Coordinates of C-alpha atoms and ligand atoms in Angstrom, one line a residue:
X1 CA 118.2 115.1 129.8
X2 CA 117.1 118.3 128.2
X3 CA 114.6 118.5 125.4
X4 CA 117.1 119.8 123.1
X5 CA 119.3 116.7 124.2
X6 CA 116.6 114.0 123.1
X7 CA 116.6 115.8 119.2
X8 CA 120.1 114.2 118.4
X9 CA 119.7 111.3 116.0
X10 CA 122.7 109.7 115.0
X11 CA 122.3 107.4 111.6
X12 CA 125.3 105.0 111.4
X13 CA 125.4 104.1 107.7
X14 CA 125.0 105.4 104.7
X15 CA 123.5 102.3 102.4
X16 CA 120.1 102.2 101.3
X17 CA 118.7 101.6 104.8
X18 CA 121.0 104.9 106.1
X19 CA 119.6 107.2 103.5
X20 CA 116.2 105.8 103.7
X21 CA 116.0 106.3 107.3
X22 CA 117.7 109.7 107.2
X23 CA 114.7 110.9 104.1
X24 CA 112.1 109.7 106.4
X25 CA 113.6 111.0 109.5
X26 CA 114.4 114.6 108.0
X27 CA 110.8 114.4 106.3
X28 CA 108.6 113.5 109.7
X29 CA 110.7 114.3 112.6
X30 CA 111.9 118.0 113.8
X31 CA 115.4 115.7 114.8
X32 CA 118.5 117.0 114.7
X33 CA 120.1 114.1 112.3
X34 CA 123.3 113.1 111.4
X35 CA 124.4 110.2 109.1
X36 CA 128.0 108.5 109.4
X37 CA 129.4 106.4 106.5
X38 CA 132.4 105.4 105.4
X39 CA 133.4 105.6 102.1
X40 CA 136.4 103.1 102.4
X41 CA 133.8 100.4 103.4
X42 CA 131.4 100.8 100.7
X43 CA 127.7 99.6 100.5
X44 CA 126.5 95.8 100.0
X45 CA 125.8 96.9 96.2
X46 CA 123.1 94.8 95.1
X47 CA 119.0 95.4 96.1
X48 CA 117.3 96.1 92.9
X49 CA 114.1 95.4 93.1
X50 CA 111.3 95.9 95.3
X51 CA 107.7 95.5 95.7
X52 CA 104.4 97.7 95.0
X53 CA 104.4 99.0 98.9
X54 CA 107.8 101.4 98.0
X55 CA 105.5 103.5 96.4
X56 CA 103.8 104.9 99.4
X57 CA 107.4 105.3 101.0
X58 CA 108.1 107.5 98.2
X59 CA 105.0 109.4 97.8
X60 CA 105.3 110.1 102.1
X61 CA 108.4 111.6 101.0
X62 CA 107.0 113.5 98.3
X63 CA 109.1 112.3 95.7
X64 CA 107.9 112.7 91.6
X65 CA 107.8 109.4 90.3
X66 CA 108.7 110.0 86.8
X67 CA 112.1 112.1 88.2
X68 CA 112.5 108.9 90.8
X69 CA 112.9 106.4 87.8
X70 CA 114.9 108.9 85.8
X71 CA 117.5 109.4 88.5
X72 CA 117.7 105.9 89.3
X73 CA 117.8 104.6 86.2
X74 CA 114.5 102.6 87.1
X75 CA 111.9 100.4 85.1
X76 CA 108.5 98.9 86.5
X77 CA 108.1 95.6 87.6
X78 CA 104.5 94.0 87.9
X79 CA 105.7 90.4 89.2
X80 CA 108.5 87.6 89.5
X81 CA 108.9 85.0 87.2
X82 CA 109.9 81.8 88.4
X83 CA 111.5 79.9 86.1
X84 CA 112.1 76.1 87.1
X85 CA 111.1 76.0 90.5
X86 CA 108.1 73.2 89.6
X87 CA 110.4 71.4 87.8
X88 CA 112.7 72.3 84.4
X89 CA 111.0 74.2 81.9
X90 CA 108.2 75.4 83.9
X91 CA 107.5 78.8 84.7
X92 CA 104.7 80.7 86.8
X93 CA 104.5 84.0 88.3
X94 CA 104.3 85.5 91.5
X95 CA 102.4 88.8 90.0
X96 CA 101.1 91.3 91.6
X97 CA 97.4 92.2 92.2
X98 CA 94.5 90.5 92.5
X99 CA 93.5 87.1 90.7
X100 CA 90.2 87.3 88.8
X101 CA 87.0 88.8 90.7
X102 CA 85.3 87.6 94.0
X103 CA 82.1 87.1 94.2
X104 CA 80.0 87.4 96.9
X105 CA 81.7 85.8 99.9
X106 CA 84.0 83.6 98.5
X107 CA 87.6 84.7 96.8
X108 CA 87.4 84.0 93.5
X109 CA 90.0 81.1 93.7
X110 CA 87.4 79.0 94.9
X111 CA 85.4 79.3 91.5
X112 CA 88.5 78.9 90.0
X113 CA 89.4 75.4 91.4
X114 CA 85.6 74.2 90.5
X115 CA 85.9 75.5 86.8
X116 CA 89.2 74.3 86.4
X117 CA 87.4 70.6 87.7
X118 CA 84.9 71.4 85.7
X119 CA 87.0 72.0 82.0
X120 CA 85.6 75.8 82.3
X121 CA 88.6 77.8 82.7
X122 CA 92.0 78.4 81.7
X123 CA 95.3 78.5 84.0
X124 CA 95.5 81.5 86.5
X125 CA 97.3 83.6 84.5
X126 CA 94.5 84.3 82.3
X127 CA 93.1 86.4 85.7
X128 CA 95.5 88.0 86.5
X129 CA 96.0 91.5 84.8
X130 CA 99.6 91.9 85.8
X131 CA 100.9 88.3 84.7
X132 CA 98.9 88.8 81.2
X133 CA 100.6 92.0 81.0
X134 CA 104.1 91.5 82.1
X135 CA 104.5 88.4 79.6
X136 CA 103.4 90.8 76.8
X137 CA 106.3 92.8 78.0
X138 CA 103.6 96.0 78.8
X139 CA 102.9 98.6 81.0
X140 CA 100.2 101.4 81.7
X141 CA 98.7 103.5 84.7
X142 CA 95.6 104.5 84.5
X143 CA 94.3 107.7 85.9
X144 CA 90.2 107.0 87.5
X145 CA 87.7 108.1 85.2
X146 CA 84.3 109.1 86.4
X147 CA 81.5 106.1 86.0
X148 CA 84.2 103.6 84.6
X149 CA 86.2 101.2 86.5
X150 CA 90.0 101.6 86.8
X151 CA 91.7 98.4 86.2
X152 CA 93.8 97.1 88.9
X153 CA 97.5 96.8 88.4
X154 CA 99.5 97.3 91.0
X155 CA 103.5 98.2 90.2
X156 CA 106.6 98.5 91.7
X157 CA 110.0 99.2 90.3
X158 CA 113.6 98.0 89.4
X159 CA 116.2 100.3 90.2
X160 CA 119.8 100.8 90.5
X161 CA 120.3 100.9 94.7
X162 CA 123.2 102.9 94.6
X163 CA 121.4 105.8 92.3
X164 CA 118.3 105.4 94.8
X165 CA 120.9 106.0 97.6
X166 CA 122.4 108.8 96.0
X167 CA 119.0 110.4 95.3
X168 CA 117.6 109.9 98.9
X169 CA 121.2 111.4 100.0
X170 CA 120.5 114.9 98.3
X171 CA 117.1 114.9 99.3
X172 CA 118.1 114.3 103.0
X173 CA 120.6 116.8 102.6
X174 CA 118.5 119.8 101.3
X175 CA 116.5 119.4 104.4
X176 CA 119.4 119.1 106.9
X177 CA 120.4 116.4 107.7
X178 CA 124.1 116.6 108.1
X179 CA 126.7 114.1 106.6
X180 CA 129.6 113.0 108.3
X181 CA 132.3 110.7 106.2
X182 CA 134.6 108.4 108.8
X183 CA 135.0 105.2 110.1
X184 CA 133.6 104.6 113.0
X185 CA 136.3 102.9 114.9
X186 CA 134.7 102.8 119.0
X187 CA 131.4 103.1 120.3
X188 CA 130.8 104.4 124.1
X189 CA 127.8 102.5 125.6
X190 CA 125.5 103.8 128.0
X191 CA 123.2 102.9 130.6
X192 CA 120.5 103.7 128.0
X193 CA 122.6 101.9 125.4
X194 CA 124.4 103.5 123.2
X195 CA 126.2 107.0 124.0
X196 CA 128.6 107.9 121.1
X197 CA 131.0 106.9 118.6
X198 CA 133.9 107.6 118.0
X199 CA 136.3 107.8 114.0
X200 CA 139.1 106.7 113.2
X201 CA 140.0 110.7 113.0
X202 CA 139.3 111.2 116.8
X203 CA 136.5 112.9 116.4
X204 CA 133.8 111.7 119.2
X205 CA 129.9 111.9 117.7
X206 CA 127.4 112.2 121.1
X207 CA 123.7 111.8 120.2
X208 CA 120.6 110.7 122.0
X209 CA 119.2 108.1 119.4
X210 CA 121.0 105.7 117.0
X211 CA 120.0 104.3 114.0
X212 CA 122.2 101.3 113.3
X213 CA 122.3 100.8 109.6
X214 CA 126.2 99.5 109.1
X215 CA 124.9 96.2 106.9
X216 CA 126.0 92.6 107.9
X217 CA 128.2 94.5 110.6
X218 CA 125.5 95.7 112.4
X219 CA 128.1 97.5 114.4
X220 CA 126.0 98.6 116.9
X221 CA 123.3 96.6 117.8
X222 CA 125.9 93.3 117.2
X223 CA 129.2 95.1 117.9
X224 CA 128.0 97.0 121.2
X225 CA 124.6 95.8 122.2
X226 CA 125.4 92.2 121.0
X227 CA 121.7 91.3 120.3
X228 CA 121.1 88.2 119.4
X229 CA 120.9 86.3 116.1
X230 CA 117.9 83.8 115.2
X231 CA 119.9 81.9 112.7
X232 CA 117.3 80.4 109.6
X233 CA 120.0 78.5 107.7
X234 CA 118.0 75.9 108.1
X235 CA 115.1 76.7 106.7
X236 CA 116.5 79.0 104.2
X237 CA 120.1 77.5 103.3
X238 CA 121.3 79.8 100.5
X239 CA 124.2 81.7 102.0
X240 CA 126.4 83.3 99.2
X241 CA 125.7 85.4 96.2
X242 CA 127.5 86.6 93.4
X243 CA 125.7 89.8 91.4
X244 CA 127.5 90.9 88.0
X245 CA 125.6 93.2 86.0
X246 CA 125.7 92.9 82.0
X247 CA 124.4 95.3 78.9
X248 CA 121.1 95.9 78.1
X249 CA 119.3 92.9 75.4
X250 CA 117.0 90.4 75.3
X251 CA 113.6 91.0 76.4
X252 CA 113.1 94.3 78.8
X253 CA 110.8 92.7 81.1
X254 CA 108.4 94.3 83.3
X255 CA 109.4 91.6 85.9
X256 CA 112.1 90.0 87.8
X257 CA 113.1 86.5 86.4
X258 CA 114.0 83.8 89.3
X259 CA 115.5 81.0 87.7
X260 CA 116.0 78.4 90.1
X261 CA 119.9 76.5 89.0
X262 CA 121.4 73.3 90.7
X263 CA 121.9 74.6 94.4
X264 CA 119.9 78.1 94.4
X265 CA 118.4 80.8 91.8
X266 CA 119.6 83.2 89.4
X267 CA 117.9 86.8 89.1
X268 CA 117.8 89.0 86.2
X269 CA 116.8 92.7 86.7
X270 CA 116.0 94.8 83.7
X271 CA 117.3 98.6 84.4
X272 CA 117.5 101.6 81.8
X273 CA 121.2 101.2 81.8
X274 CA 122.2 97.5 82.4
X275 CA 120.2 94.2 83.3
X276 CA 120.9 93.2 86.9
X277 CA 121.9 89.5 87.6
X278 CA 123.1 87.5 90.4
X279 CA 123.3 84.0 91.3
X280 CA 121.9 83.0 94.8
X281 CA 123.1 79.5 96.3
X282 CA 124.4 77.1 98.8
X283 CA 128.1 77.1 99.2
X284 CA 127.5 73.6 100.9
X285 CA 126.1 71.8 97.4
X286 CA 128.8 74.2 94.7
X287 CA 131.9 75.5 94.6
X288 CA 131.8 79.7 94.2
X289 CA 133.7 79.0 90.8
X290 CA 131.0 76.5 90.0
X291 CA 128.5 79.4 90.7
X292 CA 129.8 81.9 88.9
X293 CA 130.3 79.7 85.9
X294 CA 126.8 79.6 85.8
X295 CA 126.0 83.3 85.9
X296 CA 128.0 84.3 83.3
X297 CA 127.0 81.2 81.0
X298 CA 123.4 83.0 82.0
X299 CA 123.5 86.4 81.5
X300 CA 122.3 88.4 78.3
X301 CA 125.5 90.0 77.2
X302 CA 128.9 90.6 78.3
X303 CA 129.3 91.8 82.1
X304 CA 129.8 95.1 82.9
X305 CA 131.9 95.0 85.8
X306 CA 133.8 92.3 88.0
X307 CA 131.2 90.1 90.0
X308 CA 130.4 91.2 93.0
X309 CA 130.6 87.8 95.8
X310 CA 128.5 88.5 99.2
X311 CA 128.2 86.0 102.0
X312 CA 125.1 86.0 104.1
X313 CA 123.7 84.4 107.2
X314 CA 119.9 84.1 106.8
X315 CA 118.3 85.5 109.8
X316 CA 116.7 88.0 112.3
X317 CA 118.0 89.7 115.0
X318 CA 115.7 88.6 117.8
X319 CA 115.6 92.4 119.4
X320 CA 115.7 95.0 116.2
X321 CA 114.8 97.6 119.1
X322 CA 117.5 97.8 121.8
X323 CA 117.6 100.9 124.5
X324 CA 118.2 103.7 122.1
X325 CA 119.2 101.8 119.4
X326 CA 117.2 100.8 116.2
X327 CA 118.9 98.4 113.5
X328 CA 117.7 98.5 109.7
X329 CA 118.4 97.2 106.9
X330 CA 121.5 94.0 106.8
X331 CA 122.1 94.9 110.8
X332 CA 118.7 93.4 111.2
X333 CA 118.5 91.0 110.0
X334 CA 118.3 89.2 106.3
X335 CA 116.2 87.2 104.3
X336 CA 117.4 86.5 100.9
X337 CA 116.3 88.4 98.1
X338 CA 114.1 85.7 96.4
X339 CA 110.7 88.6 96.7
X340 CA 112.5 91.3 97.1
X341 CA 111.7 91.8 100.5
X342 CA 114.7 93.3 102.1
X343 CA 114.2 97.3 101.2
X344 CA 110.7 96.7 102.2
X345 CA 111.6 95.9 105.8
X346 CA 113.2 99.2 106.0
X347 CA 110.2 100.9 104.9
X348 CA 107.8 99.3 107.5
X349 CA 110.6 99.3 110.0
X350 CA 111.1 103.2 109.8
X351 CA 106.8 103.5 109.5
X352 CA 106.7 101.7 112.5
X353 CA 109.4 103.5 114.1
X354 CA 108.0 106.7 113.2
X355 CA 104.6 105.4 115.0
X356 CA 106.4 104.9 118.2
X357 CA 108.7 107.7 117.9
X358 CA 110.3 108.2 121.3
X359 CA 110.1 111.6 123.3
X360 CA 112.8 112.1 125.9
X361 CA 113.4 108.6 126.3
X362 CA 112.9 105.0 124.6
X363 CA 109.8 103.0 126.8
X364 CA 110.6 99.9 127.2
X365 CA 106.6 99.0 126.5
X366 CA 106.9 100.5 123.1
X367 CA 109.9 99.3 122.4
X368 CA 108.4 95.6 123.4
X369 CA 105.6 95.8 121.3
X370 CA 107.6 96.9 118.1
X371 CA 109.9 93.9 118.5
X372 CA 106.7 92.0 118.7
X373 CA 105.6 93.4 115.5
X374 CA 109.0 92.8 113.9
X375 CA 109.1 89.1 114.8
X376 CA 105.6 88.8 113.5
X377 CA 106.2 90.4 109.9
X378 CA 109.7 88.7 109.5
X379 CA 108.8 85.1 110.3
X380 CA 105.8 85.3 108.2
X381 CA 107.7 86.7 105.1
X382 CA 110.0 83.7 106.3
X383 CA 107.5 81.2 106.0
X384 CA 106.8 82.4 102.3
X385 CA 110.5 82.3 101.4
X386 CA 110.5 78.7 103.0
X387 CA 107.4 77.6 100.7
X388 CA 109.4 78.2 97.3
X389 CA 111.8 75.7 98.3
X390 CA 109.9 73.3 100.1
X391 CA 107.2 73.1 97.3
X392 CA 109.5 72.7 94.9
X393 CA 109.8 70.2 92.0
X394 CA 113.3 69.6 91.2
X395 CA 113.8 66.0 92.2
X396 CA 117.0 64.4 92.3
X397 CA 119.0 67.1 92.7
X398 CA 120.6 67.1 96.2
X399 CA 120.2 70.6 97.2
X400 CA 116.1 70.5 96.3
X401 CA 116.1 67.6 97.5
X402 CA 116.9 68.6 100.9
X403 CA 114.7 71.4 100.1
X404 CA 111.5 69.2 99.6
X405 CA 112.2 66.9 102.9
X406 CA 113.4 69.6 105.4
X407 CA 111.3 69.9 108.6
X408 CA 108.8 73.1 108.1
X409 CA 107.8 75.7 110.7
X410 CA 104.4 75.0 112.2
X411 CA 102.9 78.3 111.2
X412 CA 103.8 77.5 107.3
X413 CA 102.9 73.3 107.8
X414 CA 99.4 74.6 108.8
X415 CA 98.9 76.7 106.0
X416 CA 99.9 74.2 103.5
X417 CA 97.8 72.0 105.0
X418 CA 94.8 74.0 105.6
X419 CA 95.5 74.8 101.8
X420 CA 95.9 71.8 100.5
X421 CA 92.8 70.1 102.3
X422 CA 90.4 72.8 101.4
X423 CA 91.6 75.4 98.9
X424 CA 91.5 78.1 102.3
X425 CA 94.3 80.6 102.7
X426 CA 94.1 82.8 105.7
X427 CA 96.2 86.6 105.8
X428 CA 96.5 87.0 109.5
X429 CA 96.9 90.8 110.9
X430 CA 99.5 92.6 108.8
X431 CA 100.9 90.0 107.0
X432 CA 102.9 91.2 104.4
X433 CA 101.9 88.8 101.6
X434 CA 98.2 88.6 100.7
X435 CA 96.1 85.9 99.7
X436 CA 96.4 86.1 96.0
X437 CA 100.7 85.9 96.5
X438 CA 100.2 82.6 98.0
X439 CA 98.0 81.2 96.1
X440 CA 100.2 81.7 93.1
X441 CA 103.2 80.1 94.6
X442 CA 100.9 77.4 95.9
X443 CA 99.3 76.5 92.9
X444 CA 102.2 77.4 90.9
X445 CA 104.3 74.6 93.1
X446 CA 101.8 71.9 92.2
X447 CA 100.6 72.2 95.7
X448 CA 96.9 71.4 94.6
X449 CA 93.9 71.4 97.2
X450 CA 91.8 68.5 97.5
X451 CA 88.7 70.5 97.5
X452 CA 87.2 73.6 97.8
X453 CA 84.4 76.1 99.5
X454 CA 81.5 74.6 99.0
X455 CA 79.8 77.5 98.5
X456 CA 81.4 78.2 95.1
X457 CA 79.2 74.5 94.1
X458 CA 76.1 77.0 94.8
X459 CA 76.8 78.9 91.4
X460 CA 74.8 77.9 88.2
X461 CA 77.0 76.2 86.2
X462 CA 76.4 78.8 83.4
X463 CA 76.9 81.7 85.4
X464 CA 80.5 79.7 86.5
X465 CA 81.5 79.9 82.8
X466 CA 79.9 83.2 81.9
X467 CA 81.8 84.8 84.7
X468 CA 85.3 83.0 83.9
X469 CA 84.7 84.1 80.3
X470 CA 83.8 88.0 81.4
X471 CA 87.5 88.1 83.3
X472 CA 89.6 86.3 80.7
X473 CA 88.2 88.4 78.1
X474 CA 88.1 91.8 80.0
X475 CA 92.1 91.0 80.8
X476 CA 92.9 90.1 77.4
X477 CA 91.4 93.5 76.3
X478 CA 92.7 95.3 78.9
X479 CA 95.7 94.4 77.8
X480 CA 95.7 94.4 74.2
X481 CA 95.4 98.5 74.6
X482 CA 98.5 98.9 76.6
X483 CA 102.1 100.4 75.6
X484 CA 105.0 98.4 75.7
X485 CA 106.8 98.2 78.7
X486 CA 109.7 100.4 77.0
X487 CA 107.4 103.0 75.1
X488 CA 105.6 103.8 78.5
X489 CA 108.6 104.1 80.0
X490 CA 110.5 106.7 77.7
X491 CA 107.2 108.2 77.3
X492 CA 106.9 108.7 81.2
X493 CA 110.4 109.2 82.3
X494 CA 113.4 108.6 80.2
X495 CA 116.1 111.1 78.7
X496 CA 115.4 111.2 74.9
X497 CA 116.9 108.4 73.1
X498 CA 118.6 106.9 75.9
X499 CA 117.5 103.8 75.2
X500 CA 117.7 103.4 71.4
X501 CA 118.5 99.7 71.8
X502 CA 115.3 98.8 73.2
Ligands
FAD1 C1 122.6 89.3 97.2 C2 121.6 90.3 97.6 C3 120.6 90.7 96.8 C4 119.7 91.6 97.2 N1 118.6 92.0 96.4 C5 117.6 92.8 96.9 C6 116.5 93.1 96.2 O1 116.4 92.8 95.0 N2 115.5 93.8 96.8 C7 115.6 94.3 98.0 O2 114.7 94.9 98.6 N3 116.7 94.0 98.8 C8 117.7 93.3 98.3 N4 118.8 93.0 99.0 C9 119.0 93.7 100.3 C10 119.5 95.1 100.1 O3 120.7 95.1 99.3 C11 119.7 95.7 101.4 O4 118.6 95.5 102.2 C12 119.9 97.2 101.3 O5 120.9 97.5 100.3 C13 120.2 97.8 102.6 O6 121.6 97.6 102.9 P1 122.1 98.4 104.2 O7 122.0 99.8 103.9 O8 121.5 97.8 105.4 O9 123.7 98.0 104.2 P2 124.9 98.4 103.3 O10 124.5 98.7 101.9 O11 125.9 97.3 103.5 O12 125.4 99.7 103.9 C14 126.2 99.7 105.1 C15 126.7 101.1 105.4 O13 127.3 101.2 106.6 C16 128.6 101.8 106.5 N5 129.5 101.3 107.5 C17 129.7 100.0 107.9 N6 130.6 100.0 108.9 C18 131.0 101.2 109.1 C19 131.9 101.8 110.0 N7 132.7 101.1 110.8 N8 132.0 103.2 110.0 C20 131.3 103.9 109.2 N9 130.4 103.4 108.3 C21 130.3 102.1 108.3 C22 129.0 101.5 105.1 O14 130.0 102.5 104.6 C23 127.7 101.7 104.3 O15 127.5 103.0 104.0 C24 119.8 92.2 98.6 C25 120.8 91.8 99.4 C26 121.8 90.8 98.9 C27 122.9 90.4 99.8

């Protein structure tokens, strides 16, 4: 093989995961790429909203944030609301950030579960920043000032997946990376895996690494390479969705509302243009008429197009890495979209990718190791998923039922436990979700330790309040100065008066 053999990458798939992995690609690489979709199969159509870590993905690509949410019709989002999951009328949030203030040692949860014994603080929203301010409905970024402290709020955003698409397409494109529509109708295999594809036109496309990014079809690494599929029904059972978006009314959150309903969850996305929604749930415990009954008898306004119905197999694909073939996105595997996980995979798939980058050829040590990694990050966002609906409160429904009694893995029983003996909650390596995540859906779940560090016992009792006091008060002020969620944005990004409703 030559060395101007080995430049050819060849992106099958023009989704979010296709022109994601092409930005990055054209961005890092000196690759020769070229990206293959077909416009007669179309994208999934629904992934709209992510978590704070896009930000860096963007940034790396250099992308203006204010243009970003302009062209995709973008808002922020500073947490997920779940609505019902601890039972009917109940509602926490999953924010993100840190809770409160360590102190010394100890995570400040610790202090927490003693005051809250103790009758000296409030719930634990009052510490967190982004919960306080997403249930006002604001938003602000603050720029460091010299000798003050900058308050932390992380953000990430709501956006429409096909505009984000669209946008990464042109940016690809202006730095060369070639697009080719056609259907891919064969693929030639090789000794090192894949060796071309082939359209429906004739036309034979050779190259010397593949990206597969064809969605659910995972054409090539299923198709061709036939990898195989850890199936997580079982832990996860949801496996349909429906997704209909409606007008713009009600309250434009700075969040992503998770209702949980009688055999899943409903979403609602807040865009510039149109609120997202979309029903999640097991075809085994309603009907898919039953299902979307219930989005449209939920949903702000009148939809806005016909509902979009997508099956699903929750589940990873044991080898993501296979000769010289990489799957992304829906071929790799899926988790539902319950933390908005999915375009976040691609993200630290194609980081880690770019880490290993191959030279002439793929080695099979590298590619080991990042199947290794992948296993790690997907079970453990796996585990989190399965928490929501183990923890859950909903009894006597059957679904939640089944939910609540289900056999857990041993990697999530021993955090609950751990947890729930002692208020400890361990991030191991490069977990994706931190400390503070968990311990919202924990406590949030009415999964309540028995005890705590017993170091936070070693605090005065006044200093205890005086310090709870300090962060509820600093939050509420902190707050009370920002903009409304909709002011900051047209302020920051939007088209004048393109939002006059809001
Ligand atoms: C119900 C639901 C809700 C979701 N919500 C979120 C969310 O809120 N946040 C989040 O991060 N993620 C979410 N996701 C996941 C997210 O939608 C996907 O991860 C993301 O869109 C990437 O999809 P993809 O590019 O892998 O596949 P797709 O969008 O399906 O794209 C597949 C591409 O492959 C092409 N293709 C397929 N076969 C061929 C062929 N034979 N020849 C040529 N081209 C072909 C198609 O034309 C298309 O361009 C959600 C997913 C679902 C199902």
């Amino acid at each position: 093989m030559t060395e101007e053999q080995t430049q050819r990458i060849i992106i099958v798939g023009g989704g979010t995961a296709g022109w994601m992995a092409a930005a990055a690609l054209a961005r890092f690489t000196d690759r020769q790429i070229t990206l293959v979709e077909s416009e007669a199969i179309g994208t999934v159509g629904v992934g709209e909203a992510t978590i704070p870590q896009i930000r860096l993905f963007n940034a790396g690509l250099g992308i203006d944030e204010a243009e970003f949410l302009r062209e995709t019709k973008g808002s922020f989002k500073l947490g997920i609301e779940f609505a019902g999951w601890a039972g009917e009328g109940r509602t926490y949030m999953h924010a993100f950030g840190n809770i409160g203030q360590g102190a010394g040692v100890l995570p400040f949860h610790h202090y927490w579960l003693r005051a809250q014994a103790e009758g000296k603080s409030r719930e634990l929203d009052a510490y967190s920043l982004n919960e306080l301010a997403g249930r006002a409905l604001k938003m602000q970024m603050w720029r460091p000032k010299p000798g003050e402290a900058t308050p932390d709020m992380p953000w990430a955003y709501h956006f429409d997946a096909s505009l984000y698409a669209a946008y990464l397409r042109r940016y690809s494109e202006t730095r060369g990376v070639t697009r080719v529509e056609g259907l891919v109708s064969d693929v030639e295999q090789s000794e090192a895996g894949i060796a071309s594809i082939t359209l429906e036109n004739g036309d034979t496309i050779e190259g010397d690494f593949f990206v597969d990014c064809t969605g659910f079809r995972g054409l090539l690494i299923d198709g061709a390479l036939q990898s195989e599929f850890e199936d997580w029904t079982h832990w996860l059972p949801c496996d349909c969705a429906v997704a209909v978006p409606c007008a713009t009314k009600g309250d434009f959150t700075s969040y992503t509302k998770a209702t949980a309903r009688k055999a899943g969850w409903q979403w609602r996305i807040p865009l510039q243009h149109r609120i997202g929604n979309g029903h999640v749930y097991c075809s085994e415990f309603i009907s898919d008429d039953e299902a979307l009954d219930t989005l449209l008898q939920n949903i702000d306004a009148e939809p806005q197009a016909e509902p979009n119905q997508i099956r699903f197999k929750t589940g990873m694909r044991k080898q993501q890495w296979v000769g010289n073939c990489l799957a992304l996105g829906l071929s790799a595997g899926f988790m539902e979209p319950l933390e908005s996980t999915s375009i976040h995979l691609i993200q630290s798939s194609l980081a880690r990718f770019l880490q290993m980058l191959p030279g002439e050829q793929p080695n099979p040590a590298i590619v080991a190791e990042f199947n290794r990694q992948a296993e790690f990050e997907w079970t453990r966002i796996r585990d989190f998923l399965i928490l929501h609906y183990a923890a859950n409160g909903r009894e006597g429904e059957p679904f939640w039922d089944r939910c609540r009694a289900m056999e857990l893995p041993e990697t999530l029983t021993a955090k609950i436990d751990q947890f729930r003996a002692t208020g400890f909650i361990h991030r191991e390596h490069e977990e994706l979700f931190t400390e503070q995540g968990w311990l919202q859906v924990l406590i949030g779940q009415d999964v309540m330790p028995e005890s705590w560090n017993p170091i936070a016992n070693t605090m005065p009792e006044a200093d205890l309040s005086a310090m709870m006091m300090r962060i509820e008060e600093r939050n509420a002020q902190i707050v009370q100065s920002m903009p409304g969620h909709v002011e900051f944005l047209r302020a920051y990004c939007m088209p004048q008066n393109s939002r006059k409703s809001a």
